[in-house]
PDB file of C-alpha atoms in Angstrom:
ATOM      1  CA  MET A   1      93.739 -87.453 112.701  1.00  0.00           C
ATOM      2  CA  ASP A   2      94.877 -84.600 114.971  1.00  0.00           C
ATOM      3  CA  ARG A   3      98.212 -83.348 113.590  1.00  0.00           C
ATOM      4  CA  SER A   4      98.761 -80.877 116.407  1.00  0.00           C
ATOM      5  CA  ASN A   5      98.797 -83.635 119.019  1.00  0.00           C
ATOM      6  CA  GLN A   6     100.902 -86.055 117.029  1.00  0.00           C
ATOM      7  CA  GLY A   7     103.336 -83.468 115.706  1.00  0.00           C
ATOM      8  CA  LEU A   8     102.772 -84.446 112.090  1.00  0.00           C
ATOM      9  CA  PRO A   9     103.500 -82.033 109.218  1.00  0.00           C
ATOM     10  CA  THR A  10     101.508 -78.847 108.935  1.00  0.00           C
ATOM     11  CA  ALA A  11     103.066 -78.264 105.495  1.00  0.00           C
ATOM     12  CA  LEU A  12     104.735 -80.303 102.780  1.00  0.00           C
ATOM     13  CA  VAL A  13     107.046 -79.241  99.968  1.00  0.00           C
ATOM     14  CA  VAL A  14     106.033 -81.811  97.365  1.00  0.00           C
ATOM     15  CA  GLY A  15     108.480 -81.040  94.569  1.00  0.00           C
ATOM     16  CA  PRO A  16     108.977 -82.064  91.861  1.00  0.00           C
ATOM     17  CA  GLN A  17     112.556 -83.337  91.994  1.00  0.00           C
ATOM     18  CA  ARG A  18     115.437 -81.229  90.697  1.00  0.00           C
ATOM     19  CA  ALA A  19     113.620 -77.962  91.294  1.00  0.00           C
ATOM     20  CA  GLY A  20     115.550 -76.703  94.313  1.00  0.00           C
ATOM     21  CA  THR A  21     113.920 -78.793  97.044  1.00  0.00           C
ATOM     22  CA  THR A  22     117.253 -79.694  98.670  1.00  0.00           C
ATOM     23  CA  TRP A  23     118.017 -75.977  98.927  1.00  0.00           C
ATOM     24  CA  ILE A  24     114.628 -75.482 100.594  1.00  0.00           C
ATOM     25  CA  HIS A  25     115.294 -78.292 103.066  1.00  0.00           C
ATOM     26  CA  ASN A  26     118.682 -76.813 103.968  1.00  0.00           C
ATOM     27  CA  TYR A  27     117.160 -73.362 104.405  1.00  0.00           C
ATOM     28  CA  LEU A  28     114.426 -74.681 106.712  1.00  0.00           C
ATOM     29  CA  LEU A  29     117.006 -76.663 108.666  1.00  0.00           C
ATOM     30  CA  GLN A  30     119.263 -73.658 109.273  1.00  0.00           C
ATOM     31  CA  ARG A  31     116.351 -71.569 110.568  1.00  0.00           C
ATOM     32  CA  GLY A  32     116.152 -73.659 113.731  1.00  0.00           C
ATOM     33  CA  ASP A  33     112.428 -73.123 114.267  1.00  0.00           C
ATOM     34  CA  ILE A  34     111.121 -75.734 111.819  1.00  0.00           C
ATOM     35  CA  CYS A  35     110.561 -79.361 112.802  1.00  0.00           C
ATOM     36  CA  LEU A  36     111.826 -81.620 110.015  1.00  0.00           C
ATOM     37  CA  PRO A  37     112.099 -85.428 109.838  1.00  0.00           C
ATOM     38  CA  ARG A  38     114.841 -86.672 112.135  1.00  0.00           C
ATOM     39  CA  GLY A  39     117.971 -87.962 110.478  1.00  0.00           C
ATOM     40  CA  VAL A  40     116.702 -87.817 106.904  1.00  0.00           C
ATOM     41  CA  LYS A  41     115.421 -85.351 104.327  1.00  0.00           C
ATOM     42  CA  GLU A  42     112.811 -87.566 102.644  1.00  0.00           C
ATOM     43  CA  THR A  43     110.769 -90.352 104.235  1.00  0.00           C
ATOM     44  CA  PHE A  44     109.039 -91.429 100.991  1.00  0.00           C
ATOM     45  CA  PHE A  45     106.101 -92.309 103.238  1.00  0.00           C
ATOM     46  CA  PHE A  46     103.118 -91.180 101.189  1.00  0.00           C
ATOM     47  CA  ASP A  47     104.285 -92.722  97.910  1.00  0.00           C
ATOM     48  CA  GLU A  48     106.504 -95.713  98.776  1.00  0.00           C
ATOM     49  CA  ARG A  49     106.111 -96.589 102.475  1.00  0.00           C
ATOM     50  CA  TYR A  50     102.484 -95.867 103.332  1.00  0.00           C
ATOM     51  CA  HIS A  51     102.024 -99.558 104.119  1.00  0.00           C
ATOM     52  CA  LYS A  52     104.313 -99.143 107.127  1.00  0.00           C
ATOM     53  CA  GLY A  53     101.594 -97.180 108.914  1.00  0.00           C
ATOM     54  CA  CYS A  54     101.280 -93.743 110.476  1.00  0.00           C
ATOM     55  CA  GLY A  55     103.174 -94.861 113.574  1.00  0.00           C
ATOM     56  CA  TRP A  56     106.270 -95.385 111.441  1.00  0.00           C
ATOM     57  CA  TYR A  57     105.824 -91.910 109.927  1.00  0.00           C
ATOM     58  CA  THR A  58     105.069 -90.174 113.223  1.00  0.00           C
ATOM     59  CA  HIS A  59     108.330 -91.483 114.669  1.00  0.00           C
ATOM     60  CA  HIS A  60     110.220 -89.105 112.353  1.00  0.00           C
ATOM     61  CA  PHE A  61     108.897 -85.931 113.998  1.00  0.00           C
ATOM     62  CA  ARG A  62     109.540 -84.481 117.445  1.00  0.00           C
ATOM     63  CA  ARG A  63     107.880 -81.085 117.601  1.00  0.00           C
ATOM     64  CA  LYS A  64     109.206 -78.779 120.327  1.00  0.00           C
ATOM     65  CA  PRO A  65     107.618 -75.611 121.751  1.00  0.00           C
ATOM     66  CA  HIS A  66     109.963 -73.379 119.730  1.00  0.00           C
ATOM     67  CA  HIS A  67     108.957 -74.936 116.401  1.00  0.00           C
ATOM     68  CA  SER A  68     106.795 -72.693 114.222  1.00  0.00           C
ATOM     69  CA  ALA A  69     105.774 -75.522 111.903  1.00  0.00           C
ATOM     70  CA  VAL A  70     106.344 -79.173 111.068  1.00  0.00           C
ATOM     71  CA  VAL A  71     107.462 -79.678 107.474  1.00  0.00           C
ATOM     72  CA  GLU A  72     108.513 -82.531 105.224  1.00  0.00           C
ATOM     73  CA  VAL A  73     110.257 -81.913 101.906  1.00  0.00           C
ATOM     74  CA  GLY A  74     109.163 -84.818  99.708  1.00  0.00           C
ATOM     75  CA  PRO A  75     109.777 -84.037  96.017  1.00  0.00           C
ATOM     76  CA  THR A  76     108.720 -87.489  94.775  1.00  0.00           C
ATOM     77  CA  TYR A  77     105.155 -86.812  95.970  1.00  0.00           C
ATOM     78  CA  PHE A  78     104.493 -84.245  93.230  1.00  0.00           C
ATOM     79  CA  HIS A  79     103.306 -86.553  90.459  1.00  0.00           C
ATOM     80  CA  SER A  80     101.767 -89.246  92.700  1.00  0.00           C
ATOM     81  CA  ALA A  81      97.959 -89.309  92.781  1.00  0.00           C
ATOM     82  CA  ALA A  82      98.152 -91.820  95.619  1.00  0.00           C
ATOM     83  CA  ALA A  83     100.384 -89.500  97.673  1.00  0.00           C
ATOM     84  CA  ALA A  84      98.048 -86.535  97.142  1.00  0.00           C
ATOM     85  CA  ALA A  85      95.022 -88.540  98.292  1.00  0.00           C
ATOM     86  CA  ARG A  86      96.855 -89.983 101.294  1.00  0.00           C
ATOM     87  CA  ILE A  87      98.088 -86.555 102.382  1.00  0.00           C
ATOM     88  CA  ARG A  88      94.539 -85.216 102.089  1.00  0.00           C
ATOM     89  CA  ASP A  89      93.239 -88.029 104.318  1.00  0.00           C
ATOM     90  CA  THR A  90      96.156 -88.186 106.774  1.00  0.00           C
ATOM     91  CA  LEU A  91      96.997 -84.491 107.061  1.00  0.00           C
ATOM     92  CA  PRO A  92      93.725 -82.605 106.490  1.00  0.00           C
ATOM     93  CA  GLY A  93      94.344 -78.890 106.195  1.00  0.00           C
ATOM     94  CA  ALA A  94      98.084 -79.216 105.561  1.00  0.00           C
ATOM     95  CA  ARG A  95      99.654 -76.577 103.333  1.00  0.00           C
ATOM     96  CA  VAL A  96     101.312 -77.723 100.102  1.00  0.00           C
ATOM     97  CA  ILE A  97     104.229 -76.099  98.276  1.00  0.00           C
ATOM     98  CA  CYS A  98     104.956 -76.926  94.624  1.00  0.00           C
ATOM     99  CA  VAL A  99     108.202 -75.651  93.105  1.00  0.00           C
ATOM    100  CA  LEU A 100     108.435 -75.455  89.315  1.00  0.00           C
ATOM    101  CA  ARG A 101     111.484 -75.190  87.077  1.00  0.00           C
ATOM    102  CA  ASP A 102     111.852 -74.836  83.311  1.00  0.00           C
ATOM    103  CA  PRO A 103     110.529 -78.280  82.295  1.00  0.00           C
ATOM    104  CA  ALA A 104     113.264 -79.067  79.781  1.00  0.00           C
ATOM    105  CA  GLU A 105     116.057 -78.123  82.177  1.00  0.00           C
ATOM    106  CA  ARG A 106     114.450 -79.981  85.079  1.00  0.00           C
ATOM    107  CA  ALA A 107     113.853 -83.137  83.032  1.00  0.00           C
ATOM    108  CA  PHE A 108     117.465 -83.146  81.860  1.00  0.00           C
ATOM    109  CA  SER A 109     118.715 -82.617  85.413  1.00  0.00           C
ATOM    110  CA  LEU A 110     116.517 -85.441  86.690  1.00  0.00           C
ATOM    111  CA  TRP A 111     117.840 -87.730  83.954  1.00  0.00           C
ATOM    112  CA  LEU A 112     121.390 -87.014  85.132  1.00  0.00           C
ATOM    113  CA  HIS A 113     120.275 -87.737  88.692  1.00  0.00           C
ATOM    114  CA  LEU A 114     118.663 -91.041  87.722  1.00  0.00           C
ATOM    115  CA  ARG A 115     121.830 -92.094  85.920  1.00  0.00           C
ATOM    116  CA  ARG A 116     123.881 -91.295  88.988  1.00  0.00           C
ATOM    117  CA  TYR A 117     121.792 -93.622  91.123  1.00  0.00           C
ATOM    118  CA  GLY A 118     121.759 -96.401  88.575  1.00  0.00           C
ATOM    119  CA  GLN A 119     118.066 -96.050  87.743  1.00  0.00           C
ATOM    120  CA  THR A 120     118.642 -95.681  84.003  1.00  0.00           C
ATOM    121  CA  THR A 121     121.466 -96.178  81.543  1.00  0.00           C
ATOM    122  CA  VAL A 122     119.715 -95.025  78.350  1.00  0.00           C
ATOM    123  CA  GLY A 123     119.980 -91.675  76.591  1.00  0.00           C
ATOM    124  CA  PHE A 124     117.979 -88.613  77.565  1.00  0.00           C
ATOM    125  CA  ARG A 125     115.211 -88.826  74.950  1.00  0.00           C
ATOM    126  CA  GLU A 126     114.676 -92.560  75.393  1.00  0.00           C
ATOM    127  CA  ALA A 127     114.572 -92.121  79.164  1.00  0.00           C
ATOM    128  CA  PHE A 128     112.027 -89.308  78.884  1.00  0.00           C
ATOM    129  CA  LEU A 129     109.717 -91.607  76.926  1.00  0.00           C
ATOM    130  CA  THR A 130     110.243 -94.798  78.918  1.00  0.00           C
ATOM    131  CA  VAL A 131     111.113 -93.944  82.539  1.00  0.00           C
ATOM    132  CA  PRO A 132     107.789 -93.212  84.312  1.00  0.00           C
ATOM    133  CA  ILE A 133     109.124 -90.894  87.032  1.00  0.00           C
ATOM    134  CA  LEU A 134     110.883 -88.723  84.446  1.00  0.00           C
ATOM    135  CA  ARG A 135     107.872 -88.453  82.167  1.00  0.00           C
ATOM    136  CA  ASP A 136     105.153 -88.154  84.814  1.00  0.00           C
ATOM    137  CA  SER A 137     106.907 -85.550  86.975  1.00  0.00           C
ATOM    138  CA  SER A 138     107.204 -83.312  83.896  1.00  0.00           C
ATOM    139  CA  ARG A 139     103.423 -82.955  83.601  1.00  0.00           C
ATOM    140  CA  TYR A 140     103.169 -79.836  85.730  1.00  0.00           C
ATOM    141  CA  ALA A 141      99.603 -78.833  84.933  1.00  0.00           C
ATOM    142  CA  THR A 142      98.242 -82.336  85.506  1.00  0.00           C
ATOM    143  CA  SER A 143      99.982 -82.627  88.867  1.00  0.00           C
ATOM    144  CA  LEU A 144      99.154 -79.112  90.045  1.00  0.00           C
ATOM    145  CA  ARG A 145      95.457 -79.678  89.305  1.00  0.00           C
ATOM    146  CA  LEU A 146      95.711 -82.888  91.291  1.00  0.00           C
ATOM    147  CA  TRP A 147      97.036 -81.070  94.360  1.00  0.00           C
ATOM    148  CA  THR A 148      94.538 -78.225  94.187  1.00  0.00           C
ATOM    149  CA  ASP A 149      91.649 -80.681  93.752  1.00  0.00           C
ATOM    150  CA  GLN A 150      92.787 -82.887  96.627  1.00  0.00           C
ATOM    151  CA  ASN A 151      93.887 -80.194  99.068  1.00  0.00           C
ATOM    152  CA  GLY A 152      92.008 -77.057  98.082  1.00  0.00           C
ATOM    153  CA  GLY A 153      93.498 -74.300  95.960  1.00  0.00           C
ATOM    154  CA  GLY A 154      93.855 -71.935  98.896  1.00  0.00           C
ATOM    155  CA  ARG A 155      96.328 -74.241 100.639  1.00  0.00           C
ATOM    156  CA  VAL A 156      98.570 -74.807  97.600  1.00  0.00           C
ATOM    157  CA  THR A 157     101.426 -72.380  96.876  1.00  0.00           C
ATOM    158  CA  THR A 158     103.337 -72.456  93.589  1.00  0.00           C
ATOM    159  CA  LEU A 159     106.913 -71.179  93.490  1.00  0.00           C
ATOM    160  CA  PHE A 160     109.320 -70.906  90.566  1.00  0.00           C
ATOM    161  CA  MET A 161     112.958 -71.902  90.857  1.00  0.00           C
ATOM    162  CA  SER A 162     113.924 -68.984  88.613  1.00  0.00           C
ATOM    163  CA  LEU A 163     112.938 -66.570  91.394  1.00  0.00           C
ATOM    164  CA  LEU A 164     115.374 -68.308  93.741  1.00  0.00           C
ATOM    165  CA  LYS A 165     118.151 -67.426  91.301  1.00  0.00           C
ATOM    166  CA  THR A 166     117.128 -63.792  90.766  1.00  0.00           C
ATOM    167  CA  ASP A 167     115.638 -62.716  94.113  1.00  0.00           C
ATOM    168  CA  ARG A 168     116.454 -65.150  96.884  1.00  0.00           C
ATOM    169  CA  ASP A 169     114.897 -63.108  99.696  1.00  0.00           C
ATOM    170  CA  ASN A 170     111.594 -62.684  97.858  1.00  0.00           C
ATOM    171  CA  TYR A 171     111.599 -66.392  97.080  1.00  0.00           C
ATOM    172  CA  CYS A 172     112.022 -67.174 100.783  1.00  0.00           C
ATOM    173  CA  ARG A 173     109.276 -64.737 101.722  1.00  0.00           C
ATOM    174  CA  ARG A 174     106.851 -66.520  99.418  1.00  0.00           C
ATOM    175  CA  LEU A 175     108.002 -69.881 100.736  1.00  0.00           C
ATOM    176  CA  CYS A 176     107.467 -68.771 104.336  1.00  0.00           C
ATOM    177  CA  GLU A 177     104.022 -67.402 103.512  1.00  0.00           C
ATOM    178  CA  GLY A 178     103.113 -70.698 101.912  1.00  0.00           C
ATOM    179  CA  ILE A 179     104.282 -72.693 104.917  1.00  0.00           C
ATOM    180  CA  GLY A 180     102.734 -70.234 107.363  1.00  0.00           C
ATOM    181  CA  VAL A 181     105.864 -69.120 109.266  1.00  0.00           C
ATOM    182  CA  PRO A 182     107.611 -65.753 109.739  1.00  0.00           C
ATOM    183  CA  PHE A 183     110.161 -64.738 107.130  1.00  0.00           C
ATOM    184  CA  SER A 184     113.782 -65.439 108.027  1.00  0.00           C
ATOM    185  CA  LYS A 185     116.599 -64.237 105.780  1.00  0.00           C
ATOM    186  CA  PRO A 186     118.660 -67.151 104.413  1.00  0.00           C
ATOM    187  CA  ALA A 187     122.296 -67.376 105.418  1.00  0.00           C
ATOM    188  CA  SER A 188     124.915 -66.269 102.883  1.00  0.00           C
ATOM    189  CA  GLU A 189     126.232 -69.808 102.341  1.00  0.00           C
ATOM    190  CA  PHE A 190     122.947 -70.722 100.711  1.00  0.00           C
ATOM    191  CA  ASP A 191     124.155 -69.153  97.478  1.00  0.00           C
ATOM    192  CA  GLN A 192     125.999 -72.358  96.693  1.00  0.00           C
ATOM    193  CA  ARG A 193     124.679 -75.019  94.335  1.00  0.00           C
ATOM    194  CA  VAL A 194     123.615 -78.348  95.821  1.00  0.00           C
ATOM    195  CA  ASN A 195     123.130 -81.831  94.380  1.00  0.00           C
ATOM    196  CA  ALA A 196     125.349 -81.482  91.315  1.00  0.00           C
ATOM    197  CA  ALA A 197     124.922 -84.360  88.889  1.00  0.00           C
ATOM    198  CA  SER A 198     127.552 -87.043  88.364  1.00  0.00           C
ATOM    199  CA  ARG A 199     128.011 -90.474  86.827  1.00  0.00           C
ATOM    200  CA  PRO A 200     128.460 -93.689  88.864  1.00  0.00           C
ATOM    201  CA  ARG A 201     131.937 -95.162  88.759  1.00  0.00           C
ATOM    202  CA  VAL A 202     130.562 -98.726  88.631  1.00  0.00           C
ATOM    203  CA  GLN A 203     126.918 -99.217  87.600  1.00  0.00           C
ATOM    204  CA  TRP A 204     126.222-102.460  89.489  1.00  0.00           C
ATOM    205  CA  LEU A 205     127.769-101.016  92.640  1.00  0.00           C
ATOM    206  CA  ALA A 206     125.518 -97.960  92.410  1.00  0.00           C
ATOM    207  CA  ASN A 207     122.474-100.220  92.012  1.00  0.00           C
ATOM    208  CA  THR A 208     123.504-102.308  95.014  1.00  0.00           C
ATOM    209  CA  ALA A 209     124.149 -99.228  97.157  1.00  0.00           C
ATOM    210  CA  GLN A 210     120.736 -97.817  96.280  1.00  0.00           C
ATOM    211  CA  TRP A 211     119.060-101.118  97.169  1.00  0.00           C
ATOM    212  CA  ALA A 212     120.885-101.264 100.508  1.00  0.00           C
ATOM    213  CA  ALA A 213     120.010 -97.648 101.305  1.00  0.00           C
ATOM    214  CA  ASN A 214     116.314 -98.331 100.656  1.00  0.00           C
ATOM    215  CA  ARG A 215     116.373-101.319 103.015  1.00  0.00           C
ATOM    216  CA  LEU A 216     117.976 -99.169 105.713  1.00  0.00           C
ATOM    217  CA  ARG A 217     115.355 -96.450 105.184  1.00  0.00           C
ATOM    218  CA  ASP A 218     112.606 -99.033 105.649  1.00  0.00           C
ATOM    219  CA  ARG A 219     114.014 -99.627 109.123  1.00  0.00           C
ATOM    220  CA  ARG A 220     114.709 -95.935 109.807  1.00  0.00           C
ATOM    221  CA  CYS A 221     118.448 -96.704 110.083  1.00  0.00           C
ATOM    222  CA  TYR A 222     119.376 -93.270 108.818  1.00  0.00           C
ATOM    223  CA  GLY A 223     122.448 -93.031 111.032  1.00  0.00           C
ATOM    224  CA  ILE A 224     124.221 -95.725 109.024  1.00  0.00           C
ATOM    225  CA  ILE A 225     123.446 -93.954 105.741  1.00  0.00           C
ATOM    226  CA  ASN A 226     124.567 -90.576 107.067  1.00  0.00           C
ATOM    227  CA  ALA A 227     127.782 -92.048 108.509  1.00  0.00           C
ATOM    228  CA  ALA A 228     128.598 -93.651 105.159  1.00  0.00           C
ATOM    229  CA  LYS A 229     128.079 -90.302 103.415  1.00  0.00           C
ATOM    230  CA  LYS A 230     130.400 -88.543 105.868  1.00  0.00           C
ATOM    231  CA  LEU A 231     133.085 -91.159 105.178  1.00  0.00           C
ATOM    232  CA  GLY A 232     132.872 -90.374 101.472  1.00  0.00           C
ATOM    233  CA  ALA A 233     131.047 -93.494 100.323  1.00  0.00           C
ATOM    234  CA  LYS A 234     128.617 -91.518  98.174  1.00  0.00           C
ATOM    235  CA  GLY A 235     131.339 -89.895  96.123  1.00  0.00           C
ATOM    236  CA  LEU A 236     133.278 -93.138  95.837  1.00  0.00           C
ATOM    237  CA  ILE A 237     130.287 -95.116  94.555  1.00  0.00           C
ATOM    238  CA  MET A 238     128.268 -92.478  92.720  1.00  0.00           C
ATOM    239  CA  GLY A 239     131.206 -90.597  91.269  1.00  0.00           C
ATOM    240  CA  SER A 240     131.736 -86.865  90.862  1.00  0.00           C
ATOM    241  CA  PRO A 241     130.515 -84.250  88.378  1.00  0.00           C
ATOM    242  CA  ALA A 242     133.918 -84.383  86.695  1.00  0.00           C
ATOM    243  CA  LEU A 243     133.113 -87.875  85.400  1.00  0.00           C
ATOM    244  CA  LEU A 244     130.230 -86.598  83.294  1.00  0.00           C
ATOM    245  CA  LYS A 245     130.780 -85.406  79.738  1.00  0.00           C
ATOM    246  CA  ASP A 246     127.205 -84.585  78.697  1.00  0.00           C
ATOM    247  CA  THR A 247     125.984 -82.234  81.412  1.00  0.00           C
ATOM    248  CA  THR A 248     124.668 -79.516  79.118  1.00  0.00           C
ATOM    249  CA  LEU A 249     121.168 -79.649  77.651  1.00  0.00           C
ATOM    250  CA  LYS A 250     121.412 -79.477  73.877  1.00  0.00           C
ATOM    251  CA  HIS A 251     119.277 -77.001  71.947  1.00  0.00           C
ATOM    252  CA  ALA A 252     117.631 -79.764  69.908  1.00  0.00           C
ATOM    253  CA  ASP A 253     116.771 -81.709  73.069  1.00  0.00           C
ATOM    254  CA  ARG A 254     115.279 -78.588  74.656  1.00  0.00           C
ATOM    255  CA  LEU A 255     112.989 -78.099  71.664  1.00  0.00           C
ATOM    256  CA  TRP A 256     112.138 -81.796  71.678  1.00  0.00           C
ATOM    257  CA  VAL A 257     110.994 -81.639  75.326  1.00  0.00           C
ATOM    258  CA  TYR A 258     109.010 -78.442  74.795  1.00  0.00           C
ATOM    259  CA  ASP A 259     107.235 -80.072  71.872  1.00  0.00           C
ATOM    260  CA  ARG A 260     106.171 -83.068  73.937  1.00  0.00           C
ATOM    261  CA  LEU A 261     105.021 -80.921  76.847  1.00  0.00           C
ATOM    262  CA  ALA A 262     103.336 -78.184  74.777  1.00  0.00           C
ATOM    263  CA  SER A 263      99.808 -78.925  75.990  1.00  0.00           C
ATOM    264  CA  GLU A 264     100.961 -79.138  79.616  1.00  0.00           C
ATOM    265  CA  ILE A 265     102.786 -75.811  79.368  1.00  0.00           C
ATOM    266  CA  ASP A 266      99.765 -74.111  77.782  1.00  0.00           C
ATOM    267  CA  GLU A 267      97.422 -75.530  80.409  1.00  0.00           C
ATOM    268  CA  LEU A 268      99.732 -74.446  83.206  1.00  0.00           C
ATOM    269  CA  ARG A 269      99.850 -70.893  81.841  1.00  0.00           C
ATOM    270  CA  GLU A 270      96.055 -70.818  81.912  1.00  0.00           C
ATOM    271  CA  LEU A 271      95.891 -72.384  85.358  1.00  0.00           C
ATOM    272  CA  LEU A 272      98.346 -69.879  86.863  1.00  0.00           C
ATOM    273  CA  HIS A 273      97.113 -66.901  84.812  1.00  0.00           C
ATOM    274  CA  ASP A 274     100.225 -66.670  82.617  1.00  0.00           C
ATOM    275  CA  PRO A 275     102.876 -65.843  85.240  1.00  0.00           C
ATOM    276  CA  LYS A 276     105.928 -63.922  84.094  1.00  0.00           C
ATOM    277  CA  GLU A 277     108.152 -66.745  85.350  1.00  0.00           C
ATOM    278  CA  MET A 278     106.870 -68.875  82.468  1.00  0.00           C
ATOM    279  CA  SER A 279     107.614 -66.290  79.786  1.00  0.00           C
ATOM    280  CA  GLU A 280     110.789 -68.081  78.721  1.00  0.00           C
ATOM    281  CA  TRP A 281     109.283 -71.565  78.591  1.00  0.00           C
ATOM    282  CA  GLY A 282     108.780 -72.835  75.069  1.00  0.00           C
ATOM    283  CA  PRO A 283     110.410 -72.964  71.619  1.00  0.00           C
ATOM    284  CA  HIS A 284     110.819 -69.182  71.379  1.00  0.00           C
ATOM    285  CA  ARG A 285     113.036 -69.274  74.466  1.00  0.00           C
ATOM    286  CA  ALA A 286     115.266 -71.947  72.922  1.00  0.00           C
ATOM    287  CA  ASP A 287     115.417 -69.996  69.646  1.00  0.00           C
ATOM    288  CA  GLN A 288     116.499 -66.890  71.529  1.00  0.00           C
ATOM    289  CA  THR A 289     119.199 -68.888  73.292  1.00  0.00           C
ATOM    290  CA  ASP A 290     120.591 -69.960  69.939  1.00  0.00           C
ATOM    291  CA  ALA A 291     120.459 -66.375  68.642  1.00  0.00           C
ATOM    292  CA  ASP A 292     122.380 -65.166  71.677  1.00  0.00           C
ATOM    293  CA  ARG A 293     124.963 -67.864  71.161  1.00  0.00           C
ATOM    294  CA  ALA A 294     125.459 -66.901  67.509  1.00  0.00           C
ATOM    295  CA  ALA A 295     125.721 -63.163  68.221  1.00  0.00           C
TER     296      ALA A 295
END
C-alpha cells in the first residue's frame, strides 16, 4: 500500500495509555504542520476496528501540501500484537513512538481512568490481576520487543514521560526526531496537566455513555461526541477529580506492582541499555520515597 498517495500515517505514537499521549496529540495539533485524524484523537482502527477496512481508516486523513507528516496517536496499540502486525502490513516503513512512564504510577493512573469510564469497579490490585488491558499494557519489555521485531528497531523511538516533566524542549526534540519532522517549541500553555482522573457520578450511566460513544465512533460521527463534550456532558456523566478520594498511589501498592513486573523491568533495562530514566524504577525508589517522607 502506498501511504504517500493515500495520505495514511507516516508515524504512529502507540502509547501505552496514561503516559502523556494526550499531551503529545495536543502538541502536534498546535504545530499546524502535522496531519492528524479529523475530528478525533484515536481511531482504534488497528486494534478494534480493522474489520471496517482501510477505506474507513483513510477517510480520517486529509494530507495537505503544508503537512510535514501524517500521524496518529493510538495509545491502545502498544500491547496489541494484532495491531503491531497490521501496522507492519498496512503502513510499511512507518515510524513508531513508544512513550514509557514509571510502571507503577502508570498502572495506577490507568486504573483510575478505567474506573472513570465504567470499565472496572474493583480495587487496584484486583484490577491489575484481572483486567487484561491494565495487566498487558504494563509489560513494557514484551511490547517493545514486539514493535521492534515487527517494524524494525531503527524505526522505533522510545521516550520517557519523566523527560517531559524535567526538560520539555528536549523531550519534544526527541519526539520530532522520531516522527521525522523539524523541531517546533511547544507553546507555554502545554505546561498544564491533561486527562485528570475522576470517578463516574452514576456507574450505569457511564457504561451507557461509553457504549453510545463507541457506536458513534464506528460510524465516524465524531461531531456528535465533540458537541456533547463542549456542552459539559463528559463532566456531568464521568464526574470530576474532586469526587475521587483515593488518587494517590500507596507505597505498599507501588512495591506490589514492582514485584510483579520485576522481570519486565530488568528485561527492559537490558533492552534499552540501562537508561538513566529507569534509575528510579523498582523497590529502591519506593524505599527512598518513604525515607524522604519520614525525614
